[in-house]
Protein backbone atom coordinates (compact mmCIF):
# COMPACT_ATOMS: atom_id res chain seq x y z
CA UNK A 1 0.00 0.00 0.00
CA UNK A 2 1.33 3.38 -1.03
CA UNK A 3 0.81 6.49 1.10
CA UNK A 4 1.65 10.11 0.36
CA UNK A 5 3.51 11.91 3.14
CA UNK A 6 1.66 15.03 4.30
CA UNK A 7 4.52 17.52 3.89
CA UNK A 8 4.23 21.02 2.41
CA UNK A 9 6.18 21.66 -0.85
CA UNK A 10 6.96 17.96 -1.22
CA UNK A 11 5.77 15.01 -3.22
CA UNK A 12 6.90 11.91 -1.35
CA UNK A 13 5.30 8.47 -1.51
CA UNK A 14 6.07 5.52 0.74
CA UNK A 15 5.43 1.78 0.31
CA UNK A 16 6.45 0.06 3.60
CA UNK A 17 6.49 -3.52 2.26
CA UNK A 18 7.13 -3.06 -1.42
CA UNK A 19 9.29 -6.22 -1.42
CA UNK A 20 8.40 -9.38 0.50
CA UNK A 21 10.73 -10.46 3.34
CA UNK A 22 11.91 -13.30 1.13
CA UNK A 23 12.77 -10.99 -1.79
CA UNK A 24 14.42 -8.49 0.56
CA UNK A 25 16.54 -11.17 2.14
CA UNK A 26 17.63 -12.38 -1.30
CA UNK A 27 18.60 -8.87 -2.45
CA UNK A 28 20.38 -8.08 0.83
CA UNK A 29 22.54 -11.20 0.47
CA UNK A 30 23.17 -10.92 -3.27
CA UNK A 31 23.96 -7.21 -3.30
CA UNK A 32 26.21 -7.39 -0.24
CA UNK A 33 28.17 -10.15 -1.96
CA UNK A 34 28.34 -8.96 -5.59
CA UNK A 35 28.43 -5.14 -5.60
CA UNK A 36 31.87 -3.50 -5.98
CA UNK A 37 31.69 -1.64 -2.65
CA UNK A 38 34.23 1.10 -1.97
CA UNK A 39 34.83 3.59 0.81
CA UNK A 40 35.44 7.02 -0.71
CA UNK A 41 37.37 9.87 0.85
CA UNK A 42 36.05 13.42 0.76
CA UNK A 43 37.88 16.68 1.38
CA UNK A 44 36.33 19.05 3.88
CA UNK A 45 37.98 22.07 5.54
CA UNK A 46 41.27 21.08 3.88
CA UNK A 47 41.23 17.62 5.47
CA UNK A 48 40.47 14.17 4.10
CA UNK A 49 37.71 12.06 5.65
CA UNK A 50 36.53 8.56 4.89
CA UNK A 51 32.80 8.51 4.16
CA UNK A 52 30.90 6.78 7.00
CA UNK A 53 29.44 4.13 4.63
CA UNK A 54 30.41 2.12 1.56
CA UNK A 55 29.09 3.14 -1.85
CA UNK A 56 28.87 1.99 -5.46
CA UNK A 57 27.40 3.46 -8.58
CA UNK A 58 25.96 1.53 -11.54
CA UNK A 59 24.28 2.84 -14.66
CA UNK A 60 24.02 3.23 -18.40
CA UNK A 61 27.35 3.93 -20.15
CA UNK A 62 28.04 7.62 -20.67
CA UNK A 63 25.99 8.82 -17.70
CA UNK A 64 28.70 10.32 -15.49
CA UNK A 65 28.15 12.48 -12.49
CA UNK A 66 30.25 14.93 -10.51
CA UNK A 67 30.99 14.02 -6.96
CA UNK A 68 33.17 16.20 -4.69
CA UNK A 69 34.87 17.60 -7.78
CA UNK A 70 35.58 14.21 -9.41
CA UNK A 71 33.74 12.92 -12.46
CA UNK A 72 32.56 9.38 -11.73
CA UNK A 73 31.79 6.82 -14.41
CA UNK A 74 29.12 4.25 -13.62
CA UNK A 75 29.92 0.54 -13.52
CA UNK A 76 27.87 -1.51 -16.04
CA UNK A 77 24.57 -2.84 -14.65
CA UNK A 78 24.87 -6.05 -12.63
CA UNK A 79 22.26 -8.65 -13.63
CA UNK A 80 20.78 -8.64 -10.09
CA UNK A 81 20.02 -4.91 -10.38
CA UNK A 82 17.95 -5.09 -13.58
CA UNK A 83 14.76 -6.76 -12.24
CA UNK A 84 14.93 -4.41 -9.27
CA UNK A 85 15.14 -1.41 -11.58
CA UNK A 86 12.16 -2.73 -13.58
CA UNK A 87 9.77 -3.14 -10.65
CA UNK A 88 10.77 0.21 -9.22
CA UNK A 89 10.22 1.87 -12.61
CA UNK A 90 6.76 0.33 -12.85
CA UNK A 91 5.83 1.66 -9.39
CA UNK A 92 7.32 5.10 -10.05
CA UNK A 93 5.98 5.43 -13.60
CA UNK A 94 9.44 6.68 -14.54
CA UNK A 95 12.58 5.28 -16.24
CA UNK A 96 15.92 5.40 -14.43
CA UNK A 97 19.43 5.18 -15.93
CA UNK A 98 21.58 4.87 -12.81
CA UNK A 99 21.60 3.74 -9.21
CA UNK A 100 23.68 4.88 -6.25
CA UNK A 101 24.09 2.15 -3.64
CA UNK A 102 24.90 2.79 0.01
CA UNK A 103 26.04 0.12 2.45
CA UNK A 104 25.60 1.08 6.13
CA UNK A 105 27.73 -1.52 7.89
CA UNK A 106 26.36 -0.76 11.39
CA UNK A 107 24.56 1.95 13.35
CA UNK A 108 27.55 4.30 13.22
CA UNK A 109 27.44 4.54 9.43
CA UNK A 110 25.28 7.43 8.26
CA UNK A 111 24.59 10.19 5.75
CA UNK A 112 24.43 13.89 6.67
CA UNK A 113 21.84 16.52 5.71
CA UNK A 114 21.62 17.17 1.97
CA UNK A 115 19.24 17.45 -0.98
CA UNK A 116 19.57 15.34 -4.10
CA UNK A 117 19.97 18.43 -6.25
CA UNK A 118 23.09 17.88 -8.35
CA UNK A 119 22.68 19.69 -11.70
CA UNK A 120 22.91 16.43 -13.70
CA UNK A 121 19.67 15.25 -12.01
CA UNK A 122 17.72 18.05 -13.69
CA UNK A 123 15.10 20.40 -12.26
CA UNK A 124 12.58 18.16 -10.46
CA UNK A 125 14.28 14.79 -10.12
CA UNK A 126 12.40 11.56 -9.49
CA UNK A 127 14.40 9.54 -6.93
CA UNK A 128 13.33 6.04 -5.92
CA UNK A 129 14.92 4.79 -2.69
CA UNK A 130 14.85 1.08 -1.82
CA UNK A 131 15.98 -0.27 1.56
CA UNK A 132 17.07 -3.78 2.60
CA UNK A 133 18.17 -4.97 6.02
CA UNK A 134 18.22 -3.00 9.26
CA UNK A 135 15.37 -0.47 9.66
CA UNK A 136 16.79 3.04 9.95
CA UNK A 137 15.23 6.43 10.63
CA UNK A 138 15.19 8.85 7.70
CA UNK A 139 14.75 12.52 8.67
CA UNK A 140 13.39 15.35 6.55
CA UNK A 141 13.66 19.08 7.25
CA UNK A 142 12.34 22.08 5.35
CA UNK A 143 15.15 24.18 3.85
CA UNK A 144 13.57 27.63 4.20
CA UNK A 145 10.67 27.55 6.63
CA UNK A 146 12.03 26.64 10.06
CA UNK A 147 8.49 26.62 11.50
CA UNK A 148 7.66 23.47 9.52
CA UNK A 149 8.33 20.56 11.89
CA UNK A 150 11.01 18.01 11.06
CA UNK A 151 9.56 14.70 9.89
CA UNK A 152 10.87 11.17 10.14
CA UNK A 153 10.07 7.95 8.29
CA UNK A 154 11.32 4.50 9.30
CA UNK A 155 12.82 2.99 6.19
CA UNK A 156 12.16 -0.64 6.92
CA UNK A 157 13.36 -3.77 5.16
CA UNK A 158 11.77 -3.99 1.70
CA UNK A 159 10.41 -0.44 1.65
CA UNK A 160 10.27 1.96 -1.29
CA UNK A 161 10.33 5.75 -0.86
CA UNK A 162 9.70 7.92 -3.90
CA UNK A 163 10.70 11.60 -3.92
CA UNK A 164 9.65 13.77 -6.84
CA UNK A 165 8.26 17.15 -7.90
CA UNK A 166 9.73 20.09 -6.00
CA UNK A 167 10.81 17.95 -2.99
CA UNK A 168 14.58 18.52 -3.42
CA UNK A 169 14.17 22.31 -3.71
CA UNK A 170 12.37 22.60 -0.39
CA UNK A 171 13.58 19.68 1.72
CA UNK A 172 16.82 18.15 2.95
CA UNK A 173 17.16 14.60 4.26
CA UNK A 174 19.61 12.65 6.40
CA UNK A 175 20.18 9.16 7.75
CA UNK A 176 21.47 9.72 11.30
CA UNK A 177 23.73 7.41 13.27
CA UNK A 178 21.82 5.15 15.64
CA UNK A 179 22.98 3.02 18.56
CA UNK A 180 19.59 1.29 18.50
CA UNK A 181 19.90 0.14 14.87
CA UNK A 182 23.17 -1.83 14.83
CA UNK A 183 22.53 -4.17 11.87
CA UNK A 184 23.64 -3.76 8.27
CA UNK A 185 21.46 -1.97 5.77
CA UNK A 186 21.61 -1.41 2.03
CA UNK A 187 19.97 1.52 0.30
CA UNK A 188 19.59 1.95 -3.44
CA UNK A 189 18.57 5.28 -4.96
CA UNK A 190 17.54 4.97 -8.59
CA UNK A 191 18.14 8.21 -10.45
CA UNK A 192 17.97 9.71 -13.93
CA UNK A 193 21.16 11.47 -15.05
CA UNK A 194 20.54 13.91 -17.88
O1 LIG B 1 20.27 5.68 2.91
C1 LIG B 1 19.30 6.42 2.71
O2 LIG B 1 18.16 6.09 3.00
C2 LIG B 1 19.53 7.80 2.13
C3 LIG B 1 20.43 7.79 0.94
C4 LIG B 1 20.51 9.14 0.27
O3 LIG B 1 19.93 10.09 0.70
C5 LIG B 1 21.31 9.30 -0.95
O4 LIG B 1 21.95 8.34 -1.41
O5 LIG B 1 21.31 10.42 -1.50
MN1 LIG C 1 19.87 11.74 -0.78
Tab-separated table of C-alpha atoms and ligand atoms in Angstrom:
chain	number	residue	atom	x	y	z
A	1	UNK	CA	0.000	0.000	0.000
A	2	UNK	CA	1.332	3.376	-1.026
A	3	UNK	CA	0.811	6.495	1.104
A	4	UNK	CA	1.652	10.110	0.355
A	5	UNK	CA	3.512	11.910	3.141
A	6	UNK	CA	1.664	15.025	4.303
A	7	UNK	CA	4.523	17.524	3.894
A	8	UNK	CA	4.232	21.025	2.409
A	9	UNK	CA	6.181	21.658	-0.847
A	10	UNK	CA	6.962	17.963	-1.216
A	11	UNK	CA	5.774	15.008	-3.219
A	12	UNK	CA	6.900	11.912	-1.350
A	13	UNK	CA	5.296	8.474	-1.512
A	14	UNK	CA	6.069	5.516	0.737
A	15	UNK	CA	5.426	1.780	0.315
A	16	UNK	CA	6.453	0.063	3.600
A	17	UNK	CA	6.485	-3.519	2.258
A	18	UNK	CA	7.131	-3.059	-1.416
A	19	UNK	CA	9.292	-6.220	-1.422
A	20	UNK	CA	8.402	-9.379	0.496
A	21	UNK	CA	10.733	-10.457	3.343
A	22	UNK	CA	11.907	-13.298	1.126
A	23	UNK	CA	12.774	-10.990	-1.791
A	24	UNK	CA	14.419	-8.487	0.565
A	25	UNK	CA	16.540	-11.172	2.137
A	26	UNK	CA	17.628	-12.380	-1.297
A	27	UNK	CA	18.602	-8.873	-2.448
A	28	UNK	CA	20.382	-8.081	0.829
A	29	UNK	CA	22.538	-11.199	0.472
A	30	UNK	CA	23.173	-10.917	-3.270
A	31	UNK	CA	23.963	-7.205	-3.305
A	32	UNK	CA	26.211	-7.390	-0.236
A	33	UNK	CA	28.172	-10.151	-1.961
A	34	UNK	CA	28.344	-8.964	-5.586
A	35	UNK	CA	28.425	-5.142	-5.604
A	36	UNK	CA	31.874	-3.502	-5.976
A	37	UNK	CA	31.686	-1.635	-2.650
A	38	UNK	CA	34.228	1.095	-1.971
A	39	UNK	CA	34.831	3.594	0.810
A	40	UNK	CA	35.436	7.017	-0.709
A	41	UNK	CA	37.366	9.871	0.849
A	42	UNK	CA	36.053	13.422	0.756
A	43	UNK	CA	37.885	16.677	1.382
A	44	UNK	CA	36.326	19.052	3.884
A	45	UNK	CA	37.978	22.074	5.542
A	46	UNK	CA	41.271	21.076	3.881
A	47	UNK	CA	41.233	17.616	5.475
A	48	UNK	CA	40.467	14.169	4.100
A	49	UNK	CA	37.711	12.060	5.654
A	50	UNK	CA	36.526	8.555	4.885
A	51	UNK	CA	32.796	8.512	4.157
A	52	UNK	CA	30.897	6.781	7.002
A	53	UNK	CA	29.442	4.132	4.633
A	54	UNK	CA	30.408	2.125	1.563
A	55	UNK	CA	29.087	3.145	-1.852
A	56	UNK	CA	28.874	1.995	-5.459
A	57	UNK	CA	27.402	3.456	-8.584
A	58	UNK	CA	25.964	1.531	-11.542
A	59	UNK	CA	24.275	2.836	-14.658
A	60	UNK	CA	24.024	3.227	-18.404
A	61	UNK	CA	27.347	3.927	-20.151
A	62	UNK	CA	28.035	7.622	-20.666
A	63	UNK	CA	25.987	8.820	-17.698
A	64	UNK	CA	28.696	10.324	-15.492
A	65	UNK	CA	28.149	12.480	-12.489
A	66	UNK	CA	30.254	14.934	-10.509
A	67	UNK	CA	30.988	14.018	-6.962
A	68	UNK	CA	33.171	16.200	-4.687
A	69	UNK	CA	34.868	17.596	-7.783
A	70	UNK	CA	35.584	14.206	-9.406
A	71	UNK	CA	33.741	12.922	-12.461
A	72	UNK	CA	32.556	9.377	-11.726
A	73	UNK	CA	31.788	6.822	-14.406
A	74	UNK	CA	29.120	4.251	-13.622
A	75	UNK	CA	29.915	0.538	-13.525
A	76	UNK	CA	27.872	-1.506	-16.037
A	77	UNK	CA	24.569	-2.841	-14.651
A	78	UNK	CA	24.870	-6.054	-12.628
A	79	UNK	CA	22.256	-8.649	-13.633
A	80	UNK	CA	20.782	-8.645	-10.091
A	81	UNK	CA	20.023	-4.909	-10.383
A	82	UNK	CA	17.949	-5.090	-13.578
A	83	UNK	CA	14.761	-6.765	-12.243
A	84	UNK	CA	14.934	-4.406	-9.265
A	85	UNK	CA	15.136	-1.412	-11.582
A	86	UNK	CA	12.160	-2.725	-13.578
A	87	UNK	CA	9.768	-3.141	-10.650
A	88	UNK	CA	10.772	0.210	-9.217
A	89	UNK	CA	10.224	1.873	-12.612
A	90	UNK	CA	6.756	0.326	-12.851
A	91	UNK	CA	5.830	1.664	-9.392
A	92	UNK	CA	7.319	5.099	-10.048
A	93	UNK	CA	5.977	5.428	-13.597
A	94	UNK	CA	9.439	6.678	-14.537
A	95	UNK	CA	12.578	5.279	-16.238
A	96	UNK	CA	15.919	5.405	-14.435
A	97	UNK	CA	19.434	5.181	-15.934
A	98	UNK	CA	21.583	4.867	-12.813
A	99	UNK	CA	21.599	3.740	-9.213
A	100	UNK	CA	23.675	4.879	-6.245
A	101	UNK	CA	24.093	2.148	-3.643
A	102	UNK	CA	24.904	2.788	0.010
A	103	UNK	CA	26.041	0.119	2.453
A	104	UNK	CA	25.598	1.080	6.126
A	105	UNK	CA	27.732	-1.519	7.890
A	106	UNK	CA	26.362	-0.760	11.391
A	107	UNK	CA	24.559	1.952	13.352
A	108	UNK	CA	27.547	4.296	13.221
A	109	UNK	CA	27.438	4.539	9.432
A	110	UNK	CA	25.285	7.433	8.261
A	111	UNK	CA	24.591	10.195	5.745
A	112	UNK	CA	24.427	13.888	6.675
A	113	UNK	CA	21.838	16.519	5.709
A	114	UNK	CA	21.617	17.167	1.971
A	115	UNK	CA	19.238	17.451	-0.977
A	116	UNK	CA	19.573	15.343	-4.097
A	117	UNK	CA	19.968	18.427	-6.249
A	118	UNK	CA	23.094	17.881	-8.354
A	119	UNK	CA	22.683	19.692	-11.699
A	120	UNK	CA	22.907	16.429	-13.696
A	121	UNK	CA	19.671	15.246	-12.012
A	122	UNK	CA	17.721	18.046	-13.688
A	123	UNK	CA	15.098	20.397	-12.259
A	124	UNK	CA	12.580	18.164	-10.455
A	125	UNK	CA	14.284	14.793	-10.117
A	126	UNK	CA	12.404	11.559	-9.487
A	127	UNK	CA	14.403	9.545	-6.933
A	128	UNK	CA	13.333	6.042	-5.923
A	129	UNK	CA	14.916	4.790	-2.692
A	130	UNK	CA	14.854	1.081	-1.821
A	131	UNK	CA	15.982	-0.274	1.565
A	132	UNK	CA	17.066	-3.780	2.600
A	133	UNK	CA	18.174	-4.971	6.023
A	134	UNK	CA	18.218	-2.996	9.263
A	135	UNK	CA	15.372	-0.474	9.659
A	136	UNK	CA	16.785	3.042	9.954
A	137	UNK	CA	15.230	6.425	10.634
A	138	UNK	CA	15.190	8.855	7.700
A	139	UNK	CA	14.754	12.522	8.671
A	140	UNK	CA	13.394	15.352	6.546
A	141	UNK	CA	13.655	19.079	7.252
A	142	UNK	CA	12.338	22.084	5.348
A	143	UNK	CA	15.147	24.183	3.848
A	144	UNK	CA	13.571	27.630	4.200
A	145	UNK	CA	10.666	27.549	6.630
A	146	UNK	CA	12.032	26.642	10.060
A	147	UNK	CA	8.488	26.624	11.503
A	148	UNK	CA	7.665	23.471	9.517
A	149	UNK	CA	8.328	20.563	11.892
A	150	UNK	CA	11.010	18.015	11.064
A	151	UNK	CA	9.557	14.697	9.886
A	152	UNK	CA	10.866	11.166	10.144
A	153	UNK	CA	10.075	7.950	8.292
A	154	UNK	CA	11.322	4.502	9.299
A	155	UNK	CA	12.823	2.988	6.195
A	156	UNK	CA	12.164	-0.638	6.924
A	157	UNK	CA	13.364	-3.770	5.156
A	158	UNK	CA	11.772	-3.993	1.705
A	159	UNK	CA	10.411	-0.441	1.646
A	160	UNK	CA	10.273	1.964	-1.290
A	161	UNK	CA	10.334	5.749	-0.865
A	162	UNK	CA	9.698	7.923	-3.897
A	163	UNK	CA	10.697	11.602	-3.916
A	164	UNK	CA	9.652	13.771	-6.840
A	165	UNK	CA	8.264	17.149	-7.903
A	166	UNK	CA	9.733	20.093	-5.997
A	167	UNK	CA	10.807	17.955	-2.989
A	168	UNK	CA	14.575	18.520	-3.416
A	169	UNK	CA	14.174	22.312	-3.706
A	170	UNK	CA	12.366	22.602	-0.393
A	171	UNK	CA	13.584	19.684	1.716
A	172	UNK	CA	16.820	18.147	2.948
A	173	UNK	CA	17.162	14.603	4.261
A	174	UNK	CA	19.605	12.650	6.405
A	175	UNK	CA	20.176	9.160	7.750
A	176	UNK	CA	21.466	9.725	11.302
A	177	UNK	CA	23.734	7.412	13.270
A	178	UNK	CA	21.822	5.145	15.636
A	179	UNK	CA	22.981	3.016	18.560
A	180	UNK	CA	19.588	1.286	18.500
A	181	UNK	CA	19.899	0.137	14.872
A	182	UNK	CA	23.173	-1.834	14.826
A	183	UNK	CA	22.526	-4.169	11.869
A	184	UNK	CA	23.639	-3.762	8.271
A	185	UNK	CA	21.461	-1.973	5.766
A	186	UNK	CA	21.612	-1.413	2.030
A	187	UNK	CA	19.967	1.519	0.301
A	188	UNK	CA	19.587	1.950	-3.444
A	189	UNK	CA	18.572	5.277	-4.962
A	190	UNK	CA	17.539	4.967	-8.588
A	191	UNK	CA	18.143	8.210	-10.454
A	192	UNK	CA	17.969	9.713	-13.928
A	193	UNK	CA	21.158	11.466	-15.049
A	194	UNK	CA	20.536	13.908	-17.883
B	1	LIG	O1	20.270	5.676	2.910
B	1	LIG	C1	19.303	6.421	2.714
B	1	LIG	O2	18.158	6.087	2.997
B	1	LIG	C2	19.527	7.795	2.128
B	1	LIG	C3	20.426	7.794	0.935
B	1	LIG	C4	20.509	9.136	0.272
B	1	LIG	O3	19.927	10.095	0.705
B	1	LIG	C5	21.307	9.302	-0.953
B	1	LIG	O4	21.950	8.342	-1.409
B	1	LIG	O5	21.309	10.415	-1.498
B	2	LIG	MN1	19.868	11.745	-0.782
